Amino acid sequence: MWQFFHKLGSPKWFYGIATRFMPWLLVAGLMLLLAGLVWGLAFAPKDYLQGNSYRIIFIHVPTAFLAQSMYIMMAAAGVVTLVWRMKLADVFVKAVAPVGLVFTFLSLFTGAVWGKPTWGTWWIWDARLTSMLILLFLYGGVIALDRAINDEKSAARAVAVLVLVGVVNIPIIKYSVEWWNTLHQPATLKLTEEPSMPTEMLVPLLLSIAGLYLLFGWLACLRMKTEILVREQRTRWVKDMIMAGGR
Amino acid sequence: MHPIRKKRLTIVVFLMAGIAIAVGLTTYALRQNINLFYDPTQIAAGEAPTDVRIRAGGMVEEGSVQRESDSLKVQFRVTDYSASVPVQYDGILPDLFAEGQGVVAMGRLNSEGLFVADQVLAKHDENYMPPEVADSLERAEKSRADAEKAAQSASY
């Protein structure tokens, strides 16, 4: 296990592995996401109360899920950066932060579009919406801090500390709807209980979530590969690969 | 594990535990401000201030909605099934507003205990179902209630 862990720290080894897995991630992710979205948006039954407007759940929930998962993954990478000083962990944080920012924005935006007809307002300062907005600012802060420090190593450490400080926000987002009175409804998908949704709505939702996770894996690999090439441009293996015309 | 790494890991763990405790205590102290609305029980117990803009939230009591025929004025009661608050509102209600549905109203509580709202938002719950399922649930509920009633009248 430790050997695999240390191998993972080698940018060259990761570059090769990522190149091999990326097409699979892309194809499987696209297929699942398309199946989930087409099924959810066109074929799943209407909701008895909201009619068709509930269908935004097939975009809103996957993006919100992923926005939070990415932050947790970034925090795990932050621990690795601080404790093991592994370069690849920092590459991951740097590659994923802008993706997280976009997904958090998408979930806030789709939520607002749904909130207007359903609740009667675009925005309300309730605990769930506010903590999600804080997540957006955290992603923005991570990107800004990374750009603000020129030295790669100090930037990596500073960013890792910021990511770890912010991770306390994730359980707040998750449990905000249970700890406090909010306008946002509690979770429909629960880990320990039956989901409060019939199968013909649940399956397309799970498909879109799985598809988006795989696509995120593909995008993360792509962005990490780019970042690795930039950082390792003076090394032997990158020069050899480019001379050989490899990708 | 290498001793230096172990030391760093301990620092990271302490850092995160410290932050978690600090944030936990802060949010606990601020819980009344983080809560979006007062529920009817809190209002009935006098915890909500009067003549200050606050929000009240709960379910619209069945059979409590009264509309005026010549204006948009509407009166209803918001309940959490242990206490209820009368609400008065003059404006357009959201589509999802209905008896038995959740609402969050913003306004002022006057000295007579009437909540004068200037905004009413619908609160959606986490349950989703197709219309046919909802219909058959309602029918089943109705036939059960009818059967119960019949059984009751038969026993008299």
Tab-separated table of C-alpha atoms in Angstrom:
chain	number	residue	atom	x	y	z
A	1	MET	CA	0.000	0.000	0.000
A	2	TRP	CA	2.758	2.421	0.954
A	3	GLN	CA	4.548	1.585	-2.259
A	4	PHE	CA	1.481	2.502	-4.311
A	5	PHE	CA	1.120	5.688	-2.286
A	6	HIS	CA	4.718	6.727	-2.973
A	7	LYS	CA	4.450	5.795	-6.638
A	8	LEU	CA	1.407	8.079	-6.824
A	9	GLY	CA	3.721	10.883	-5.815
A	10	SER	CA	5.713	10.511	-9.018
A	11	PRO	CA	4.387	12.909	-11.666
A	12	LYS	CA	5.764	10.756	-14.464
A	13	TRP	CA	4.013	7.621	-13.215
A	14	PHE	CA	0.752	9.506	-12.725
A	15	TYR	CA	1.007	11.028	-16.194
A	16	GLY	CA	1.188	7.563	-17.753
A	17	ILE	CA	-1.656	6.122	-15.676
A	18	ALA	CA	-3.891	9.131	-16.303
A	19	THR	CA	-3.321	8.921	-20.061
A	20	ARG	CA	-4.391	5.299	-19.961
A	21	PHE	CA	-7.566	5.791	-17.899
A	22	MET	CA	-8.811	9.047	-19.391
A	23	PRO	CA	-10.615	7.688	-22.488
A	24	TRP	CA	-12.553	5.217	-20.315
A	25	LEU	CA	-13.528	7.901	-17.838
A	26	LEU	CA	-14.663	10.169	-20.663
A	27	VAL	CA	-16.730	7.568	-22.517
A	28	ALA	CA	-18.337	6.045	-19.411
A	29	GLY	CA	-18.990	9.459	-17.878
A	30	LEU	CA	-20.559	10.904	-21.019
A	31	MET	CA	-22.761	7.829	-21.486
A	32	LEU	CA	-24.021	7.806	-17.900
A	33	LEU	CA	-24.568	11.560	-17.784
A	34	LEU	CA	-26.391	11.643	-21.130
A	35	ALA	CA	-28.560	8.665	-20.138
A	36	GLY	CA	-29.383	10.244	-16.783
A	37	LEU	CA	-30.146	13.684	-18.223
A	38	VAL	CA	-32.237	12.474	-21.181
A	39	TRP	CA	-34.170	10.098	-18.949
A	40	GLY	CA	-34.583	12.666	-16.195
A	41	LEU	CA	-35.422	15.678	-18.351
A	42	ALA	CA	-37.631	13.983	-20.940
A	43	PHE	CA	-38.993	10.676	-19.655
A	44	ALA	CA	-39.184	10.698	-15.843
A	45	PRO	CA	-42.683	11.449	-14.506
A	46	LYS	CA	-43.714	14.935	-13.382
A	47	ASP	CA	-43.799	15.813	-9.713
A	48	TYR	CA	-47.302	16.017	-8.214
A	49	LEU	CA	-46.682	19.470	-6.724
A	50	GLN	CA	-44.030	21.195	-8.799
A	51	GLY	CA	-44.862	19.769	-12.201
A	52	ASN	CA	-41.946	19.992	-14.588
A	53	SER	CA	-39.859	22.543	-12.705
A	54	TYR	CA	-38.550	19.866	-10.323
A	55	ARG	CA	-36.505	18.469	-13.237
A	56	ILE	CA	-33.709	20.918	-12.454
A	57	ILE	CA	-32.862	18.468	-9.646
A	58	PHE	CA	-31.118	16.308	-12.271
A	59	ILE	CA	-28.551	19.106	-12.727
A	60	HIS	CA	-28.714	20.828	-9.349
A	61	VAL	CA	-28.084	17.824	-7.121
A	62	PRO	CA	-25.150	16.324	-9.113
A	63	THR	CA	-23.352	19.691	-9.317
A	64	ALA	CA	-23.926	20.408	-5.616
A	65	PHE	CA	-22.763	16.914	-4.622
A	66	LEU	CA	-19.653	17.227	-6.715
A	67	ALA	CA	-18.841	20.749	-5.563
A	68	GLN	CA	-18.693	19.464	-1.982
A	69	SER	CA	-16.901	16.193	-2.803
A	70	MET	CA	-14.208	18.093	-4.675
A	71	TYR	CA	-13.565	20.224	-1.637
A	72	ILE	CA	-13.223	17.134	0.564
A	73	MET	CA	-10.787	15.628	-1.952
A	74	MET	CA	-8.843	18.910	-1.988
A	75	ALA	CA	-8.672	18.819	1.815
A	76	ALA	CA	-7.333	15.254	1.729
A	77	ALA	CA	-4.730	16.410	-0.805
A	78	GLY	CA	-3.976	19.359	1.497
A	79	VAL	CA	-3.120	16.962	4.351
A	80	VAL	CA	-0.826	15.044	1.993
A	81	THR	CA	0.874	18.307	0.946
A	82	LEU	CA	1.457	19.390	4.532
A	83	VAL	CA	2.539	16.021	5.953
A	84	TRP	CA	4.240	14.201	3.085
A	85	ARG	CA	5.147	17.230	0.894
A	86	MET	CA	3.992	15.318	-2.169
A	87	LYS	CA	4.071	17.512	-5.268
A	88	LEU	CA	1.229	15.710	-6.963
A	89	ALA	CA	-1.185	16.547	-4.123
A	90	ASP	CA	-0.586	20.229	-4.750
A	91	VAL	CA	-1.025	19.693	-8.494
A	92	PHE	CA	-4.415	18.167	-7.703
A	93	VAL	CA	-5.541	21.099	-5.543
A	94	LYS	CA	-4.432	23.584	-8.168
A	95	ALA	CA	-6.124	21.667	-10.995
A	96	VAL	CA	-9.419	21.088	-9.169
A	97	ALA	CA	-10.067	24.463	-7.482
A	98	PRO	CA	-11.394	26.249	-10.627
A	99	VAL	CA	-13.588	23.233	-11.449
A	100	GLY	CA	-15.003	23.374	-7.937
A	101	LEU	CA	-15.681	27.085	-8.321
A	102	VAL	CA	-17.650	26.473	-11.523
A	103	PHE	CA	-19.669	23.607	-10.039
A	104	THR	CA	-20.501	25.559	-6.882
A	105	PHE	CA	-21.654	28.450	-9.044
A	106	LEU	CA	-23.751	26.089	-11.177
A	107	SER	CA	-25.469	24.603	-8.160
A	108	LEU	CA	-26.203	28.057	-6.732
A	109	PHE	CA	-27.464	29.235	-10.114
A	110	THR	CA	-29.710	26.238	-10.802
A	111	GLY	CA	-30.997	26.497	-7.250
A	112	ALA	CA	-31.901	30.150	-7.774
A	113	VAL	CA	-33.639	29.379	-11.075
A	114	TRP	CA	-35.689	26.699	-9.302
A	115	GLY	CA	-36.260	28.795	-6.190
A	116	LYS	CA	-37.946	31.655	-8.040
A	117	PRO	CA	-41.001	29.671	-9.230
A	118	THR	CA	-41.076	27.231	-6.292
A	119	TRP	CA	-40.324	29.332	-3.229
A	120	GLY	CA	-41.094	32.726	-4.701
A	121	THR	CA	-37.576	34.127	-4.361
A	122	TRP	CA	-34.187	33.826	-6.095
A	123	TRP	CA	-32.189	34.073	-2.938
A	124	ILE	CA	-32.674	33.939	0.796
A	125	TRP	CA	-30.023	34.104	3.505
A	126	ASP	CA	-30.805	30.747	5.003
A	127	ALA	CA	-28.093	28.469	6.411
A	128	ARG	CA	-27.876	26.145	3.386
A	129	LEU	CA	-27.662	28.852	0.747
A	130	THR	CA	-25.261	30.981	2.764
A	131	SER	CA	-22.887	28.109	3.573
A	132	MET	CA	-22.879	27.159	-0.113
A	133	LEU	CA	-21.997	30.778	-0.989
A	134	ILE	CA	-19.135	30.540	1.516
A	135	LEU	CA	-17.941	27.435	-0.343
A	136	LEU	CA	-17.896	29.496	-3.541
A	137	PHE	CA	-15.762	32.145	-1.829
A	138	LEU	CA	-13.459	29.456	-0.403
A	139	TYR	CA	-12.799	28.129	-3.901
A	140	GLY	CA	-12.183	31.687	-5.063
A	141	GLY	CA	-9.845	32.251	-2.114
A	142	VAL	CA	-7.869	29.092	-2.859
A	143	ILE	CA	-7.363	30.168	-6.480
A	144	ALA	CA	-6.429	33.735	-5.500
A	145	LEU	CA	-3.987	32.661	-2.765
A	146	ASP	CA	-2.289	30.232	-5.126
A	147	ARG	CA	-1.844	32.952	-7.761
A	148	ALA	CA	-0.691	35.510	-5.201
A	149	ILE	CA	2.400	33.567	-4.047
A	150	ASN	CA	5.137	33.147	-6.620
A	151	ASP	CA	7.174	30.476	-4.892
A	152	GLU	CA	5.669	27.106	-5.735
A	153	LYS	CA	6.439	25.452	-2.398
A	154	SER	CA	5.201	28.230	-0.134
A	155	ALA	CA	2.105	28.615	-2.317
A	156	ALA	CA	1.397	24.891	-1.935
A	157	ARG	CA	1.636	25.048	1.861
A	158	ALA	CA	-0.392	28.231	2.239
A	159	VAL	CA	-3.122	26.872	-0.039
A	160	ALA	CA	-3.189	23.551	1.846
A	161	VAL	CA	-3.712	25.378	5.155
A	162	LEU	CA	-6.517	27.491	3.665
A	163	VAL	CA	-8.214	24.405	2.212
A	164	LEU	CA	-8.016	22.644	5.588
A	165	VAL	CA	-9.401	25.644	7.439
A	166	GLY	CA	-12.316	25.783	5.019
A	167	VAL	CA	-13.182	22.098	5.209
A	168	VAL	CA	-15.118	22.778	8.423
A	169	ASN	CA	-17.727	24.378	6.153
A	170	ILE	CA	-18.575	21.041	4.484
A	171	PRO	CA	-20.402	19.428	7.449
A	172	ILE	CA	-22.111	22.787	7.976
A	173	ILE	CA	-23.467	22.677	4.417
A	174	LYS	CA	-24.499	19.045	4.816
A	175	TYR	CA	-26.277	19.391	8.156
A	176	SER	CA	-27.462	23.018	7.859
A	177	VAL	CA	-30.946	21.824	6.903
A	178	GLU	CA	-31.162	19.673	10.035
A	179	TRP	CA	-29.481	21.888	12.621
A	180	TRP	CA	-31.339	25.077	11.810
A	181	ASN	CA	-34.667	26.208	10.378
A	182	THR	CA	-34.032	26.799	6.670
A	183	LEU	CA	-36.119	27.430	3.585
A	184	HIS	CA	-34.125	24.777	1.741
A	185	GLN	CA	-35.661	21.322	2.158
A	186	PRO	CA	-33.747	18.445	3.835
A	187	ALA	CA	-31.870	15.917	1.713
A	188	THR	CA	-33.884	13.633	-0.567
A	189	LEU	CA	-31.017	11.159	-0.967
A	190	LYS	CA	-29.968	9.810	2.411
A	191	LEU	CA	-27.151	7.413	3.199
A	192	THR	CA	-28.951	5.431	5.866
A	193	GLU	CA	-32.616	5.686	4.902
A	194	GLU	CA	-34.758	5.042	1.861
A	195	PRO	CA	-34.713	8.017	-0.517
A	196	SER	CA	-37.969	9.990	-0.502
A	197	MET	CA	-38.339	9.658	-4.237
A	198	PRO	CA	-39.779	6.909	-6.471
A	199	THR	CA	-37.418	4.667	-8.467
A	200	GLU	CA	-38.301	6.183	-11.851
A	201	MET	CA	-36.969	9.547	-10.642
A	202	LEU	CA	-34.180	8.157	-8.473
A	203	VAL	CA	-32.427	6.053	-11.132
A	204	PRO	CA	-31.874	8.921	-13.634
A	205	LEU	CA	-30.688	11.109	-10.738
A	206	LEU	CA	-28.151	8.482	-9.635
A	207	LEU	CA	-27.054	8.013	-13.270
A	208	SER	CA	-26.374	11.731	-13.691
A	209	ILE	CA	-24.493	11.856	-10.391
A	210	ALA	CA	-22.309	8.872	-11.346
A	211	GLY	CA	-21.745	10.269	-14.856
A	212	LEU	CA	-20.717	13.667	-13.548
A	213	TYR	CA	-18.275	12.091	-11.068
A	214	LEU	CA	-16.601	10.127	-13.873
A	215	LEU	CA	-16.468	13.213	-16.101
A	216	PHE	CA	-14.931	15.110	-13.206
A	217	GLY	CA	-12.307	12.345	-12.957
A	218	TRP	CA	-11.524	12.860	-16.629
A	219	LEU	CA	-11.341	16.634	-16.302
A	220	ALA	CA	-9.161	16.394	-13.182
A	221	CYS	CA	-6.728	14.074	-15.017
A	222	LEU	CA	-6.627	16.423	-18.003
A	223	ARG	CA	-5.956	19.499	-15.904
A	224	MET	CA	-3.416	17.696	-13.726
A	225	LYS	CA	-1.540	16.489	-16.810
A	226	THR	CA	-1.338	20.062	-18.097
A	227	GLU	CA	-0.114	21.318	-14.719
A	228	ILE	CA	2.480	18.507	-14.545
A	229	LEU	CA	3.819	19.415	-17.998
A	230	VAL	CA	4.161	23.064	-16.991
A	231	ARG	CA	5.977	22.218	-13.757
A	232	GLU	CA	8.193	19.482	-15.150
A	233	GLN	CA	9.001	21.121	-18.461
A	234	ARG	CA	12.738	21.078	-17.765
A	235	THR	CA	12.896	17.422	-16.748
A	236	ARG	CA	14.302	14.625	-18.852
A	237	TRP	CA	11.136	12.557	-19.227
A	238	VAL	CA	9.015	15.458	-20.493
A	239	LYS	CA	11.685	16.452	-23.030
A	240	ASP	CA	12.056	12.838	-24.170
A	241	MET	CA	8.293	12.432	-24.509
A	242	ILE	CA	7.886	15.584	-26.562
A	243	MET	CA	10.847	14.669	-28.794
A	244	ALA	CA	9.250	11.291	-29.366
A	245	GLY	CA	6.067	13.057	-30.401
A	246	GLY	CA	4.097	11.494	-27.559
A	247	ARG	CA	1.133	13.043	-25.831
B	1	MET	CA	5.790	6.581	9.588
B	2	HIS	CA	8.719	8.984	9.645
B	3	PRO	CA	8.842	10.955	12.956
B	4	ILE	CA	8.855	14.343	11.179
B	5	ARG	CA	5.767	13.386	9.216
B	6	LYS	CA	4.119	12.115	12.359
B	7	LYS	CA	4.772	15.465	13.997
B	8	ARG	CA	3.359	17.350	11.012
B	9	LEU	CA	0.293	15.112	10.977
B	10	THR	CA	-0.300	15.826	14.681
B	11	ILE	CA	-0.083	19.558	13.989
B	12	VAL	CA	-2.601	19.226	11.138
B	13	VAL	CA	-4.984	17.198	13.301
B	14	PHE	CA	-4.766	19.743	16.131
B	15	LEU	CA	-5.247	22.623	13.703
B	16	MET	CA	-8.416	21.072	12.316
B	17	ALA	CA	-9.788	20.072	15.720
B	18	GLY	CA	-9.214	23.622	16.974
B	19	ILE	CA	-10.986	25.158	14.005
B	20	ALA	CA	-13.869	22.714	14.316
B	21	ILE	CA	-14.332	23.562	17.996
B	22	ALA	CA	-14.108	27.312	17.352
B	23	VAL	CA	-16.616	27.220	14.505
B	24	GLY	CA	-18.867	24.834	16.419
B	25	LEU	CA	-19.033	27.142	19.440
B	26	THR	CA	-19.571	30.209	17.248
B	27	THR	CA	-22.442	28.704	15.298
B	28	TYR	CA	-23.934	27.339	18.518
B	29	ALA	CA	-23.855	30.805	20.065
B	30	LEU	CA	-25.389	32.315	16.942
B	31	ARG	CA	-28.008	29.610	16.427
B	32	GLN	CA	-30.943	31.965	16.928
B	33	ASN	CA	-29.571	34.268	14.222
B	34	ILE	CA	-28.841	31.395	11.843
B	35	ASN	CA	-32.358	30.008	12.171
B	36	LEU	CA	-34.265	31.423	9.230
B	37	PHE	CA	-37.610	31.593	10.993
B	38	TYR	CA	-39.414	31.205	14.300
B	39	ASP	CA	-41.770	28.267	14.480
B	40	PRO	CA	-45.279	28.716	15.926
B	41	THR	CA	-44.312	27.080	19.227
B	42	GLN	CA	-41.576	29.677	19.781
B	43	ILE	CA	-43.967	32.505	18.883
B	44	ALA	CA	-46.663	31.139	21.198
B	45	ALA	CA	-44.102	30.908	23.987
B	46	GLY	CA	-43.292	34.576	23.476
B	47	GLU	CA	-39.732	34.002	22.262
B	48	ALA	CA	-40.261	36.080	19.134
B	49	PRO	CA	-40.045	39.872	19.491
B	50	THR	CA	-43.095	41.948	18.516
B	51	ASP	CA	-42.979	44.859	16.041
B	52	VAL	CA	-39.633	43.701	14.618
B	53	ARG	CA	-39.307	42.239	11.133
B	54	ILE	CA	-39.032	38.489	11.636
B	55	ARG	CA	-39.924	35.348	9.752
B	56	ALA	CA	-42.432	32.746	10.843
B	57	GLY	CA	-42.484	29.297	9.293
B	58	GLY	CA	-44.562	26.157	9.450
B	59	MET	CA	-47.445	24.409	7.736
B	60	VAL	CA	-50.578	26.167	6.500
B	61	GLU	CA	-53.346	24.761	8.694
B	62	GLU	CA	-55.974	22.756	6.814
B	63	GLY	CA	-59.172	24.739	6.365
B	64	SER	CA	-57.726	27.959	7.735
B	65	VAL	CA	-57.211	29.941	4.503
B	66	GLN	CA	-59.725	32.777	4.115
B	67	ARG	CA	-59.545	35.013	1.063
B	68	GLU	CA	-61.346	38.306	0.687
B	69	SER	CA	-63.414	38.359	-2.465
B	70	ASP	CA	-62.561	41.927	-3.532
B	71	SER	CA	-58.836	42.121	-2.754
B	72	LEU	CA	-55.676	40.033	-2.508
B	73	LYS	CA	-55.930	39.993	1.279
B	74	VAL	CA	-55.681	36.527	2.726
B	75	GLN	CA	-55.687	35.171	6.266
B	76	PHE	CA	-54.455	31.765	7.323
B	77	ARG	CA	-52.931	30.017	10.312
B	78	VAL	CA	-49.393	28.648	10.340
B	79	THR	CA	-48.974	25.591	12.524
B	80	ASP	CA	-46.302	23.135	13.622
B	81	TYR	CA	-49.035	20.837	14.996
B	82	SER	CA	-48.434	21.940	18.571
B	83	ALA	CA	-49.165	25.667	18.279
B	84	SER	CA	-50.423	27.970	15.539
B	85	VAL	CA	-50.132	31.626	14.590
B	86	PRO	CA	-52.656	33.665	12.574
B	87	VAL	CA	-51.071	35.315	9.524
B	88	GLN	CA	-52.427	38.151	7.417
B	89	TYR	CA	-50.996	38.827	3.980
B	90	ASP	CA	-51.828	41.202	1.151
B	91	GLY	CA	-50.192	40.133	-2.103
B	92	ILE	CA	-49.591	37.374	-4.613
B	93	LEU	CA	-48.942	33.976	-3.075
B	94	PRO	CA	-46.420	31.559	-4.648
B	95	ASP	CA	-47.785	28.719	-6.814
B	96	LEU	CA	-46.979	26.077	-4.241
B	97	PHE	CA	-48.971	27.806	-1.510
B	98	ALA	CA	-51.735	25.465	-0.354
B	99	GLU	CA	-53.285	24.141	2.817
B	100	GLY	CA	-51.063	21.496	4.351
B	101	GLN	CA	-47.945	22.890	2.613
B	102	GLY	CA	-44.974	24.567	4.256
B	103	VAL	CA	-44.538	28.362	4.152
B	104	VAL	CA	-42.118	30.957	5.461
B	105	ALA	CA	-43.689	34.374	5.999
B	106	MET	CA	-41.765	37.593	6.593
B	107	GLY	CA	-43.379	40.386	8.538
B	108	ARG	CA	-44.130	41.753	11.980
B	109	LEU	CA	-45.901	40.232	14.921
B	110	ASN	CA	-48.314	42.815	16.350
B	111	SER	CA	-49.306	43.109	19.988
B	112	GLU	CA	-52.518	41.085	19.472
B	113	GLY	CA	-50.461	38.127	18.271
B	114	LEU	CA	-51.401	38.550	14.599
B	115	PHE	CA	-48.522	38.108	12.175
B	116	VAL	CA	-48.765	40.758	9.438
B	117	ALA	CA	-46.709	39.401	6.532
B	118	ASP	CA	-45.287	41.399	3.646
B	119	GLN	CA	-43.744	38.384	1.901
B	120	VAL	CA	-44.826	34.747	1.823
B	121	LEU	CA	-42.475	32.061	0.476
B	122	ALA	CA	-43.435	28.448	-0.132
B	123	LYS	CA	-41.274	25.858	1.592
B	124	HIS	CA	-40.930	22.655	-0.362
B	125	ASP	CA	-40.338	19.337	1.379
B	126	GLU	CA	-37.915	16.616	0.315
B	127	ASN	CA	-40.605	14.294	-1.074
B	128	TYR	CA	-41.065	13.844	-4.790
B	129	MET	CA	-43.668	11.693	-6.494
B	130	PRO	CA	-45.486	11.395	-9.806
B	131	PRO	CA	-49.034	12.879	-9.873
B	132	GLU	CA	-50.658	9.456	-10.314
B	133	VAL	CA	-48.992	8.175	-7.148
B	134	ALA	CA	-50.085	11.262	-5.223
B	135	ASP	CA	-53.642	10.785	-6.517
B	136	SER	CA	-53.833	7.143	-5.538
B	137	LEU	CA	-52.333	7.942	-2.113
B	138	GLU	CA	-55.030	10.540	-1.606
B	139	ARG	CA	-57.721	8.124	-2.740
B	140	ALA	CA	-56.422	5.424	-0.411
B	141	GLU	CA	-56.369	7.927	2.454
B	142	LYS	CA	-59.922	8.978	1.661
B	143	SER	CA	-61.307	5.455	1.413
B	144	ARG	CA	-59.582	4.587	4.681
B	145	ALA	CA	-61.126	7.626	6.355
B	146	ASP	CA	-64.518	6.713	4.879
B	147	ALA	CA	-64.191	3.143	6.117
B	148	GLU	CA	-63.225	4.427	9.547
B	149	LYS	CA	-66.236	6.726	9.591
B	150	ALA	CA	-68.512	3.903	8.488
B	151	ALA	CA	-67.107	1.633	11.189
B	152	GLN	CA	-67.603	4.384	13.760
B	153	SER	CA	-71.220	5.045	12.773
B	154	ALA	CA	-71.907	1.311	12.681
B	155	SER	CA	-70.683	0.943	16.229
B	156	TYR	CA	-73.046	3.613	17.520
